[in-house]
Short mmCIF file of C-alpha atoms and ligand atoms in Angstrom, two decimals:
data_model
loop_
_atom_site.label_atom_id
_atom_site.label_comp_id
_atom_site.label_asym_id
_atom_site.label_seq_id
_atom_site.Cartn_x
_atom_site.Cartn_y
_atom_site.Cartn_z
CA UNK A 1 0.00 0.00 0.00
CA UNK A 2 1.43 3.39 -0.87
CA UNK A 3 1.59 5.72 2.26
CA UNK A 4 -0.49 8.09 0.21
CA UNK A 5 -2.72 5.43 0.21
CA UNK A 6 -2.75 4.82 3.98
CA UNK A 7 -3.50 8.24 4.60
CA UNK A 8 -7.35 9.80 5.86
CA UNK A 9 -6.76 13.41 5.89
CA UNK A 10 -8.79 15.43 3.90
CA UNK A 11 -6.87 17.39 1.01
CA UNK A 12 -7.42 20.92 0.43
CA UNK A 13 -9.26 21.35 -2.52
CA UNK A 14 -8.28 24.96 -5.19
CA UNK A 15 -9.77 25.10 -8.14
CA UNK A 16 -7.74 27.06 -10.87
CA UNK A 17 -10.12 29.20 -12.88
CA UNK A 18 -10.49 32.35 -15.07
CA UNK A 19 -13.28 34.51 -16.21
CA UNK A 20 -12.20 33.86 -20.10
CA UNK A 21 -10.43 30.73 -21.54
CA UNK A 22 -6.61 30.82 -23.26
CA UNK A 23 -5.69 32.61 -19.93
CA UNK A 24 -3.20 29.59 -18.65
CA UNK A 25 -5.11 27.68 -16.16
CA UNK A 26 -4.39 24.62 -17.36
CA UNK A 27 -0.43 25.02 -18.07
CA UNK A 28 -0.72 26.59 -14.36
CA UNK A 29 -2.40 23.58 -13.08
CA UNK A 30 -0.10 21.23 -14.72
CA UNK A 31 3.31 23.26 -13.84
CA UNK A 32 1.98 23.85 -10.19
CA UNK A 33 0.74 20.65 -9.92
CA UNK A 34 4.30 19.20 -10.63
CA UNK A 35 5.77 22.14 -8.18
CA UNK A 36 3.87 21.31 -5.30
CA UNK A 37 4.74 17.63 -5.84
CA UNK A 38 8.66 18.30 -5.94
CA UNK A 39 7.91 20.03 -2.44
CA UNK A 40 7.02 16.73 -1.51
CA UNK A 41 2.90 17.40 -1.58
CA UNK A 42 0.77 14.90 -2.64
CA UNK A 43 -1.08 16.47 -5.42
CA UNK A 44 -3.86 15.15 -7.75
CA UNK A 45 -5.09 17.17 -10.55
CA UNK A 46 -8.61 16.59 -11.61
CA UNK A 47 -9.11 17.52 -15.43
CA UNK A 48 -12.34 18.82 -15.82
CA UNK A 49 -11.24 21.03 -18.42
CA UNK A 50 -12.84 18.56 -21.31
CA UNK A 51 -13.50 20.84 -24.12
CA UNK A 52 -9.92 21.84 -24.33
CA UNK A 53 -8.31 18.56 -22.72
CA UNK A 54 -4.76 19.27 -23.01
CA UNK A 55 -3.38 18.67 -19.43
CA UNK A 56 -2.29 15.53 -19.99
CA UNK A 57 -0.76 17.39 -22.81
CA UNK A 58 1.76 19.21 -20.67
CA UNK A 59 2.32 16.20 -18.66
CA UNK A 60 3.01 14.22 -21.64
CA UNK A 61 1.08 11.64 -20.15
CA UNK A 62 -2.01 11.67 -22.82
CA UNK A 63 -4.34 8.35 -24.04
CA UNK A 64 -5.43 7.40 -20.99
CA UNK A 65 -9.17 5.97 -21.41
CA UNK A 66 -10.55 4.81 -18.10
CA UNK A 67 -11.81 8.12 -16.73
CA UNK A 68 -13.91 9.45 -13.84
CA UNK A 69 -16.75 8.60 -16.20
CA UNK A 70 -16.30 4.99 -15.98
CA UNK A 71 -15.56 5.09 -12.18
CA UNK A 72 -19.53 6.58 -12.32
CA UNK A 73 -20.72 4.10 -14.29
CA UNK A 74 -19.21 1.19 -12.24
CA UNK A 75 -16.85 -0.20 -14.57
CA UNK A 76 -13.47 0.67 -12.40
CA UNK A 77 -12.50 1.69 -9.41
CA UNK A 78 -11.58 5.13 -8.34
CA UNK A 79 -7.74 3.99 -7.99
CA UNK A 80 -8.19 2.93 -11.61
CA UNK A 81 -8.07 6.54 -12.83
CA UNK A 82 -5.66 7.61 -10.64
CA UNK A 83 -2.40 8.52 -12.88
CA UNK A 84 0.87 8.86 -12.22
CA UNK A 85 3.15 12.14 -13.41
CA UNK A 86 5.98 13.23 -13.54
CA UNK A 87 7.52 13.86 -9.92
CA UNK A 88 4.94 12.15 -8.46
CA UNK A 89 1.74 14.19 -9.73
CA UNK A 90 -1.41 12.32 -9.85
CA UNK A 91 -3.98 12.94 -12.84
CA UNK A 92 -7.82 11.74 -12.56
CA UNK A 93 -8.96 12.74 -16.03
CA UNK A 94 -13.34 14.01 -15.41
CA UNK A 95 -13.56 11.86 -18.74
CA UNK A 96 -17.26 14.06 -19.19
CA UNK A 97 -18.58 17.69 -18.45
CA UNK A 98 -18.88 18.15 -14.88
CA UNK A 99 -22.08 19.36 -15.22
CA UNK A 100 -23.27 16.03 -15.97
CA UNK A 101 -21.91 14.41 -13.11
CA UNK A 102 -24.84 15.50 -11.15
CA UNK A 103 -26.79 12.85 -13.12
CA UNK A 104 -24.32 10.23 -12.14
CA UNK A 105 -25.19 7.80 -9.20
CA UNK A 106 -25.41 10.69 -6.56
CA UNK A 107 -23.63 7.93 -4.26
CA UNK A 108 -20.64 6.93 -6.19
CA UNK A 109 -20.22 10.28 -6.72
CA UNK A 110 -19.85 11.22 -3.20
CA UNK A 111 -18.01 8.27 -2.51
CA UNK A 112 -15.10 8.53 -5.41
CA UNK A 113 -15.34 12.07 -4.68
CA UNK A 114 -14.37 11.39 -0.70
CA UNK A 115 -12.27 8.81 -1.61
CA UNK A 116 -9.75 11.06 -4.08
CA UNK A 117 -9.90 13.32 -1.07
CA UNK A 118 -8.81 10.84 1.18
CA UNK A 119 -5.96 9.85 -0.91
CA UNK A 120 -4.21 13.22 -1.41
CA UNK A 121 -2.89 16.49 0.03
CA UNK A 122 -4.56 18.56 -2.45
CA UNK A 123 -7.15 18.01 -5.15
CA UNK A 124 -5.97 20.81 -8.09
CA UNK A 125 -8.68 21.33 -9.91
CA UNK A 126 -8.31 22.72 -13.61
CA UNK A 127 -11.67 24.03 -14.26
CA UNK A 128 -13.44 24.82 -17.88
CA UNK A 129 -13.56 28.56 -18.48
CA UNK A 130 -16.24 31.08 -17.70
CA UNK A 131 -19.43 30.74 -16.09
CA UNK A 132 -21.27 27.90 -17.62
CA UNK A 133 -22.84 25.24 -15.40
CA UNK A 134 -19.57 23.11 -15.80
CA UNK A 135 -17.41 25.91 -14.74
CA UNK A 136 -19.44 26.48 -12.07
CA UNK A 137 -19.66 22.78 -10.82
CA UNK A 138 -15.57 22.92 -10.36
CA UNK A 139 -16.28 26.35 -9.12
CA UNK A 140 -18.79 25.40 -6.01
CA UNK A 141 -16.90 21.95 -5.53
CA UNK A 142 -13.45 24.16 -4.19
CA UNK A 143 -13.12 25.59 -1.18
CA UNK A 144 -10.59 27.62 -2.27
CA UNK A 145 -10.52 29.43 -5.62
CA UNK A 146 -7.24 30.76 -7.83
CA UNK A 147 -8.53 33.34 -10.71
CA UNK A 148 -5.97 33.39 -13.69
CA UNK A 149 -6.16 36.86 -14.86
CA UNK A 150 -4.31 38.32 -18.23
CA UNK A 151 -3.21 41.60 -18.06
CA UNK A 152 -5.77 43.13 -19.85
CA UNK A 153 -8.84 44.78 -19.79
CA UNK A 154 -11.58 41.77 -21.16
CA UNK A 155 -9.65 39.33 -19.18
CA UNK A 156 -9.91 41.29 -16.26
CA UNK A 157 -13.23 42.07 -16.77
CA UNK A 158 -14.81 38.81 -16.69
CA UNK A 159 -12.50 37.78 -13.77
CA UNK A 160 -14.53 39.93 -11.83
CA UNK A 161 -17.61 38.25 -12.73
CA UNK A 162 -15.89 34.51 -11.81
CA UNK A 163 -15.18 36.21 -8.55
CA UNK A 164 -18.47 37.68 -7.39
CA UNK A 165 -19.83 34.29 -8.29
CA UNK A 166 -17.32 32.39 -6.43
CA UNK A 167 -18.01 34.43 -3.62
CA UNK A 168 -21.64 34.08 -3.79
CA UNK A 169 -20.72 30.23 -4.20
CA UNK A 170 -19.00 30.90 -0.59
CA UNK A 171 -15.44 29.65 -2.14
CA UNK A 172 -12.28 31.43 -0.43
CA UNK A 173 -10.86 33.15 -3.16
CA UNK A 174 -6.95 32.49 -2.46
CA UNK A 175 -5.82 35.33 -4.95
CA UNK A 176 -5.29 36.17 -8.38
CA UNK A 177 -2.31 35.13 -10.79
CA UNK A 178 -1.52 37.56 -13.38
CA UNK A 179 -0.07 34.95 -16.09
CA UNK A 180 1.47 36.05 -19.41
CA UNK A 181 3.17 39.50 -18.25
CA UNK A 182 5.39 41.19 -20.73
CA UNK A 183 5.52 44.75 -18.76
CA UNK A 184 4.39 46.62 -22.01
CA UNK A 185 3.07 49.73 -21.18
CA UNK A 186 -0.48 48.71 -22.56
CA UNK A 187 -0.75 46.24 -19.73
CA UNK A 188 -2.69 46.70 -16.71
CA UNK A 189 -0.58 46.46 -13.29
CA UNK A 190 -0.88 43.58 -11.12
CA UNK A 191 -1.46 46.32 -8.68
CA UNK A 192 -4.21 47.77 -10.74
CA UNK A 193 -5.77 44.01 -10.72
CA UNK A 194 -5.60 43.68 -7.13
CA UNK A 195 -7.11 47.05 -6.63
CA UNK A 196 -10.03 45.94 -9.06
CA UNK A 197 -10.53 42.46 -7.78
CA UNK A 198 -10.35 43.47 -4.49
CA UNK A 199 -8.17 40.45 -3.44
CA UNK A 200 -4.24 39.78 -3.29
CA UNK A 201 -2.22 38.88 -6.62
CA UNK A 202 -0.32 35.92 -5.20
CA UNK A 203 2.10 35.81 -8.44
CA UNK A 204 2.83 37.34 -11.47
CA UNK A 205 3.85 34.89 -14.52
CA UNK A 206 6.01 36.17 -17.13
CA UNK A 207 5.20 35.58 -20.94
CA UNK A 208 8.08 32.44 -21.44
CA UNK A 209 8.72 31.26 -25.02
CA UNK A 210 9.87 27.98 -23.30
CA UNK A 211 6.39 26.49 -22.33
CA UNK A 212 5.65 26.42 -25.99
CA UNK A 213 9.34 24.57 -26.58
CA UNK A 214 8.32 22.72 -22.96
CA UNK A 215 4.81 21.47 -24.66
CA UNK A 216 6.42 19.93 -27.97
CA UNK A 217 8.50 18.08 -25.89
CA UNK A 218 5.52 16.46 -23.60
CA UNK A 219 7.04 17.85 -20.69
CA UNK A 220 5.68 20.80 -17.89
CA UNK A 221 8.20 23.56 -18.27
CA UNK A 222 9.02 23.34 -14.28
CA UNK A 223 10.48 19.89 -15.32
CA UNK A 224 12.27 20.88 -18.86
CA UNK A 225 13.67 24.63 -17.91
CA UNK A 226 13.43 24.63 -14.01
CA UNK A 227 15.07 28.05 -14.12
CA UNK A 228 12.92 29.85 -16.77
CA UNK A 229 11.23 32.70 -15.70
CA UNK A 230 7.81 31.24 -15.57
CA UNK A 231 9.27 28.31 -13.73
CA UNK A 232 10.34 30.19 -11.07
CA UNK A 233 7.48 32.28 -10.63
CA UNK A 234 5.03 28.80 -9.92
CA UNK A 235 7.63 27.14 -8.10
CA UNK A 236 7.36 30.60 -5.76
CA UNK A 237 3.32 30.56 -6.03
CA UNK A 238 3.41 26.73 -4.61
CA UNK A 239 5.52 27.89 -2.08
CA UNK A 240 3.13 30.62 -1.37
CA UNK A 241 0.20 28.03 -1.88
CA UNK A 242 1.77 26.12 0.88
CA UNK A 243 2.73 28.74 2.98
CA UNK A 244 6.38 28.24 2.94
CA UNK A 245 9.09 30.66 1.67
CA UNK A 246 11.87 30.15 -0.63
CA UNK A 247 14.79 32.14 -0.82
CA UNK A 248 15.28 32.78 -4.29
CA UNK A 249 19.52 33.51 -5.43
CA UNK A 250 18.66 37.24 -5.85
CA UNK A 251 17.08 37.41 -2.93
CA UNK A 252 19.26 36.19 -0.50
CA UNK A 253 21.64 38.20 -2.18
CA UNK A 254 20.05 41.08 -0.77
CA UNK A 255 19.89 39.50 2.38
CA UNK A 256 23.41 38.88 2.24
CA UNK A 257 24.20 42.76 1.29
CA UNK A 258 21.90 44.14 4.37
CA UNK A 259 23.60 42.01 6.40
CA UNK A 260 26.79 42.69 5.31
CA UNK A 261 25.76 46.65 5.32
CA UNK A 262 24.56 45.88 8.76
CA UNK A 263 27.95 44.27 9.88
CA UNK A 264 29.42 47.33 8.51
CA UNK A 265 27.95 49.72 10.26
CA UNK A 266 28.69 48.56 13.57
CA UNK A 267 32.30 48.53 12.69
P1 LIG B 301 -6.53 27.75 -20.48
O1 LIG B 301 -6.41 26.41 -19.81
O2 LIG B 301 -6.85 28.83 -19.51
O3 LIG B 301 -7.47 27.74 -21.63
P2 LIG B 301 -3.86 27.25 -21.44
O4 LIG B 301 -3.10 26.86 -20.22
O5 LIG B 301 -4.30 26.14 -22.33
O6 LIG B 301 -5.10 28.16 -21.06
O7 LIG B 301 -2.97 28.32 -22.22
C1 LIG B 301 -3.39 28.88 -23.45
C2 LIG B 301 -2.17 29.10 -24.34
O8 LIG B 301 -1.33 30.09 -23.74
C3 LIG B 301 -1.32 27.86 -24.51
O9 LIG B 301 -0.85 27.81 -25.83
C4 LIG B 301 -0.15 28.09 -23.55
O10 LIG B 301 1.03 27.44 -24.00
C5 LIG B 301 -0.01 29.59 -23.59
N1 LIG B 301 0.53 30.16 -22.34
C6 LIG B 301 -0.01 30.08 -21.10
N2 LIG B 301 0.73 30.75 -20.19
C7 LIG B 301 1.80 31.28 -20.87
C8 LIG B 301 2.95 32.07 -20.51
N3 LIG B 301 3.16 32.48 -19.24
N4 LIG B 301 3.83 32.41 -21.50
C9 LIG B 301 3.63 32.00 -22.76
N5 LIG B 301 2.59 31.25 -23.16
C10 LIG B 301 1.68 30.87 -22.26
MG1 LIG B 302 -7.51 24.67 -20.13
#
């Protein structure tokens, strides 16, 4: 049995949405997905993104055909669908709109549903775009909501409707990610988008060339360029995710000259 396995805590569940899709929350939940698990998290990543399935995409870990759907219809068993990633990541492809879940056997819903949650740490949810009744299943089933947010005006636009809906849902919204940040002049501020959101911007992606190079491949760009910019700004969100704080090179490096400054002053 895997210690995973042994476990019965209940994970925390976020689900990564946006108000508009192409925003990233898919290549976020795949590249913090793998993140959190080299932090030594037990992470499973529920794709319930099925009208643009590409997470197993990222993870390079595509064709897999029993899916949450057949869990629902009682031809396998939760563990079954339960994939492994790289570094550990687990993937339970949805296999059908969320939406339609409801009219799945309510109880073997509930119970692969409490099962997955026994089995993990966290339960990443990559959720469909906008407010449709899918989106908003993945939406209500998270306690904890990320909004991926492009730094411009439609995106940020209908983030604010995701958000007031979340809210009204009762989800904690964790924060916003700006993703896709090229500091261009024509770009609204992640300052600006806090401001307008009214909640904290818990990272700030950079537009990186390399999670297009990363995809071809089949492999998340945390795992192919660990120190590209976009890399380093999810590893730094799952460290913020789990509360933790890394001390990046050029960080410490300030560190090191304060101190340093310090030492000299006393001199
Ligand atoms: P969503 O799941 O929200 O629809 P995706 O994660 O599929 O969005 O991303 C949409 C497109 O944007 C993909 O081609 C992806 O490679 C690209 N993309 C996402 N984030 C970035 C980034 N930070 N830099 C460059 N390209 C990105
Ligand atoms: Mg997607």
């Amino acid at each position: 049995m895997n210690n995973y396995m042994s476990r019965k805590k209940m994970a925390r569940i976020i689900t990564v949405a946006s108000g508009k899709g192409g925003t990233g929350k898919t290549t976020i939940s795949a590249n913090l997905g793998v993140a959190l698990a080299q932090f030594g998290r037990d992470v499973i990543i529920l794709d319930a993104d099925i009208e643009m399935a590409n997470l197993e995409l990222i993870l390079g870990m595509e064709g897999r055909e029993l899916t949450l759907h057949e869990v629902l219809s009682g031809k396998c068993d939760i563990h079954d669908v339960i994939y492994q990633g790289p570094s550990g990541v687990k993937v339970v492809p949805a296999g059908i709109k969320l939406e339609t879940l409801k009219d799945a056997d309510p109880e073997r819903l509930t119970q692969a549903l409490s099962e997955l949650l026994t089995l993990t740490e966290i339960l990443l949810i990559d959720a469909p775009a906008g407010l449709g009744k899918d989106a908003l299943a993945a939406i209500s089933a998270a306690e904890e909501i990320i909004l991926v947010v492009n730094p411009d005006v439609s995106s940020l636009s209908d983030a604010l409707k995701t958000k007031v809906v979340a809210q009204k849902l009762g989800c904690k919204i964790l924060g916003a990610i700006v993703n896709r940040v090229e500091n261009t002049q024509a770009e609204i501020t992640a300052e600006e988008i806090s401001a307008i959101l009214e909640i904290p911007v818990i990272a700030v992606i950079p537009e990186d060339r390399n999670i297009k190079i990363a995809s071809i491949y089949g492999d998340p760009l945390v795992l192919k360029f660990p120190n590209s910019p976009a890399s380093i700004a999810i590893k730094r969100l799952a460290s913020t995710i789990l509360g933790e704080r890394i001390v990046e090179p050029a960080e410490r490096a300030s560190i090191l000259k304060k101190l340093v400054k310090g030492l000299l002053r006393r001199k």
